[in-house]
Amino acid sequence: MAGKGEHVIEVTLPSRPEYLLVARLATSGVGLRAGLTVDDIEDLKVAVAEACTNVINHAFKKDGGSGGQRIQLRLTAGKGELTVEVEDEGQGFDPEDLKKSQRSGLEGEGGLGFGLMKELTDTFRVESAPGSGTRVIMVKRATR
Amino acid sequence: MAGKGEHVIEVTLPSRPEYLLVARLATSGVGLRAGLTVDDIEDLKVAVAEACTNVINHAFKKDGGSGGQRIQLRLTAGKGELTVEVEDEGQGFDPEDLKKSQRSGLEGEGGLGFGLMKELTDTFRVESAPGSGTRVIMVKRATR
Amino acid sequence: MRIRTDAVDECTTVCRVGGELDAYTAPDLRDSLDGLLEKGARWIVVDLKDLTYLDSTGLGILVGTAKKCRQAGGDLSVACQRRNLVRIFEISGTQEILNLVATAEEAATRLQELHEGCPEDASGEEAT
Amino acid sequence: MRIRTDAVDECTTVCRVGGELDAYTAPDLRDSLDGLLEKGARWIVVDLKDLTYLDSTGLGILVGTAKKCRQAGGDLSVACQRRNLVRIFEISGTQEILNLVATAEEAATRLQELHEGCPEDASGEEAT
Ligand SMILES: Nc1ncnc2c1ncn2[C@@H]1O[C@H](COP(=O)(O)OP(=O)(O)O)[C@@H](O)[C@H]1O
Ligand SMILES: Nc1ncnc2c1ncn2[C@@H]1O[C@H](COP(=O)(O)OP(=O)(O)O)[C@@H](O)[C@H]1O
């Protein structure tokens, strides 16, 4: 539930790359209303897109993604801060595995996603477990 | 349910004027992916904003709008067309009343909303009744 | 939304509105225009050159202000060329009541024609 | 996203990428760059002057292409000045591997320095 003075905006999208744009646009609009700066918003757009791209790439067995394969975006606008939750009901993973395979993102063509989310937001958390979906929670506070 | 090749994007917003921007941005993003032209999208943005502005102005008794007073936006992207449903669980109204009080919008400072929605979309329908909320359904097809 | 107000001559005031005019930003425009009227302005050009979005809430304010100008013995003219916005004026049938023209210059000329000569006092406070 | 490819000289090819580069548009860029490599290009400038959005998917393609260029005996240099994008290169630590510079001119010079003189044939098909 939203606290006092907080506003919740929910966006549910097909888990497909063409709708990353919609996730970014929604983040921009709510970010503006939450009082984030243009630079804050650019950062947060990347962080949100990274979380959504992970859902698209990793959450579901590859089988088209037309039906119930969805990305849930929950934006909570507070005074000078925006909390974004990106959630899926996909296969999940063990966040501990990330620490083990701490290969630098430069080595492969991937692995940068969580690194960017962490660096581009003020608070970052992943909740996931094999078989139980994934939720990424990020907070961006207005600079200035 | 979405038909084959259709994608559904749902956006739920507080019934507050500051989030009209988010409704318009979401419409733009999905409109682009549905293959609408830039002009089509400009038209549809106005139509969607009119429907949302009606929710804000008419759906709920004035008492802040913080809690459960929400606007539901459902965008269904098909090939070359976008269907938008704008729904609220507010007090509703009798669409027959509109015909009776067919005063020109120019006389007062209002009354233009439904006229613009009709003119700016290809299909337009309102479902409402006193006490049961309101749903506006609009379809915009790509020109060209 | 951005609002900037300039006096063109003793009797004409130009209000330039940029950005997006919707139910969220409309109260600011209404306040600005009401403020002008209170200060005695009654010949007002609303220049929408840099406006990118307009809907019925904005139209309502423009039409309402046009009426107030006329009640005060003046008039209002809207300058707008952007195709999608002109379409909104057309569909709503508000071009005439708003003296819709393409540019701020044309709008000033239009008002000049309408008042044919500048009334001496432009600081009256008839709008109470 | 918009992609435009131009030969600068016998050995250097510039690929200008504008708009937004994300997981939706990335396959087009990958195809373009792979196509250049297949045609024998191995000294590639990627000019991101008009790019407004970039994330890890785009970085992955740029890093992957840089490696392919090196395997083919060439290299890649990325030109980008936009603050928010430069930040993404910095955070990801990819500036060096991508020979990140500010402008396409600097990128061409950078490649010139790296290959010191233009190898005679630029149409080989070593990348099989
Ligand atoms: N939503 C998700 N569902 C399932 N697995 C995920 C999800 N998000 C991330 N992962 C797992 O975490 C790993 C690291 O993600 P990330 O840092 O974004 O890099 P990359 O996506 O390039 O592998 C992924 O490779 C994947 O195994
Ligand atoms: N979502 C809604 N909930 C309740 N009443 C509504 C809703 N939308 C429209 N109405 C009713 O329909 C009327 C006409 O709406 P509209 O044509 O948009 O003009 P305006 O909003 O300027 O009155 C409104 O005045 C209101 O009584």
CSV table of C-alpha atoms and ligand atoms in Angstrom, one decimal, chain A residues 50-51 54-55 57-59 88 91-93 98 103 109-115 117 128 134, chain D residues 56, ligand 1:
chain,number,residue,atom,x,y,z
A,50,GLU,CA,17.7,-3.6,-17.5
A,51,ALA,CA,15.3,-5.2,-15.1
A,54,ASN,CA,16.2,-9.6,-17.7
A,55,VAL,CA,12.5,-10.7,-17.5
A,57,ASN,CA,15.7,-12.8,-21.5
A,58,HIS,CA,15.7,-15.0,-18.5
A,59,ALA,CA,12.3,-15.3,-16.7
A,88,ASP,CA,7.7,-11.4,-13.0
A,91,GLN,CA,11.2,-19.4,-13.3
A,92,GLY,CA,13.3,-17.3,-10.8
A,93,PHE,CA,16.9,-17.9,-9.9
A,98,LEU,CA,25.4,-14.1,-9.1
A,103,ARG,CA,32.7,-12.8,-14.0
A,109,GLU,CA,28.3,-10.1,-24.0
A,110,GLY,CA,26.2,-10.0,-20.8
A,111,GLY,CA,26.2,-9.8,-17.0
A,112,LEU,CA,26.2,-6.1,-16.8
A,113,GLY,CA,22.5,-5.8,-16.0
A,114,PHE,CA,22.5,-5.9,-12.3
A,115,GLY,CA,25.7,-3.9,-12.1
A,117,MET,CA,20.9,-1.2,-11.9
A,128,SER,CA,14.1,-14.3,-6.3
A,134,THR,CA,11.7,-12.5,-9.5
D,56,SER,CA,23.6,-3.2,-21.5
E,1,LIG,N1,13.9,-11.9,-14.0
E,1,LIG,C1,14.8,-13.0,-14.0
E,1,LIG,N2,14.4,-14.2,-14.1
E,1,LIG,C2,15.3,-15.3,-14.0
E,1,LIG,N3,16.6,-15.1,-14.0
E,1,LIG,C3,17.1,-13.9,-13.9
E,1,LIG,C4,16.2,-12.7,-14.0
E,1,LIG,N4,17.0,-11.6,-13.9
E,1,LIG,C5,18.3,-12.0,-13.8
E,1,LIG,N5,18.3,-13.4,-13.9
E,1,LIG,C6,19.6,-14.2,-13.8
E,1,LIG,O1,20.6,-13.3,-13.3
E,1,LIG,C7,21.7,-13.3,-14.2
E,1,LIG,C8,22.4,-12.0,-14.2
E,1,LIG,O2,21.7,-10.9,-14.8
E,1,LIG,P1,22.3,-9.6,-15.4
E,1,LIG,O3,23.3,-9.1,-14.4
E,1,LIG,O4,21.3,-8.7,-15.8
E,1,LIG,O5,23.2,-10.1,-16.7
E,1,LIG,P2,22.7,-10.8,-18.0
E,1,LIG,O6,21.3,-10.6,-18.2
E,1,LIG,O7,23.5,-10.1,-19.1
E,1,LIG,O8,23.1,-12.2,-17.8
E,1,LIG,C9,21.1,-13.7,-15.5
E,1,LIG,O9,22.0,-14.2,-16.4
E,1,LIG,C10,20.0,-14.7,-15.1
E,1,LIG,O10,20.6,-16.0,-14.9
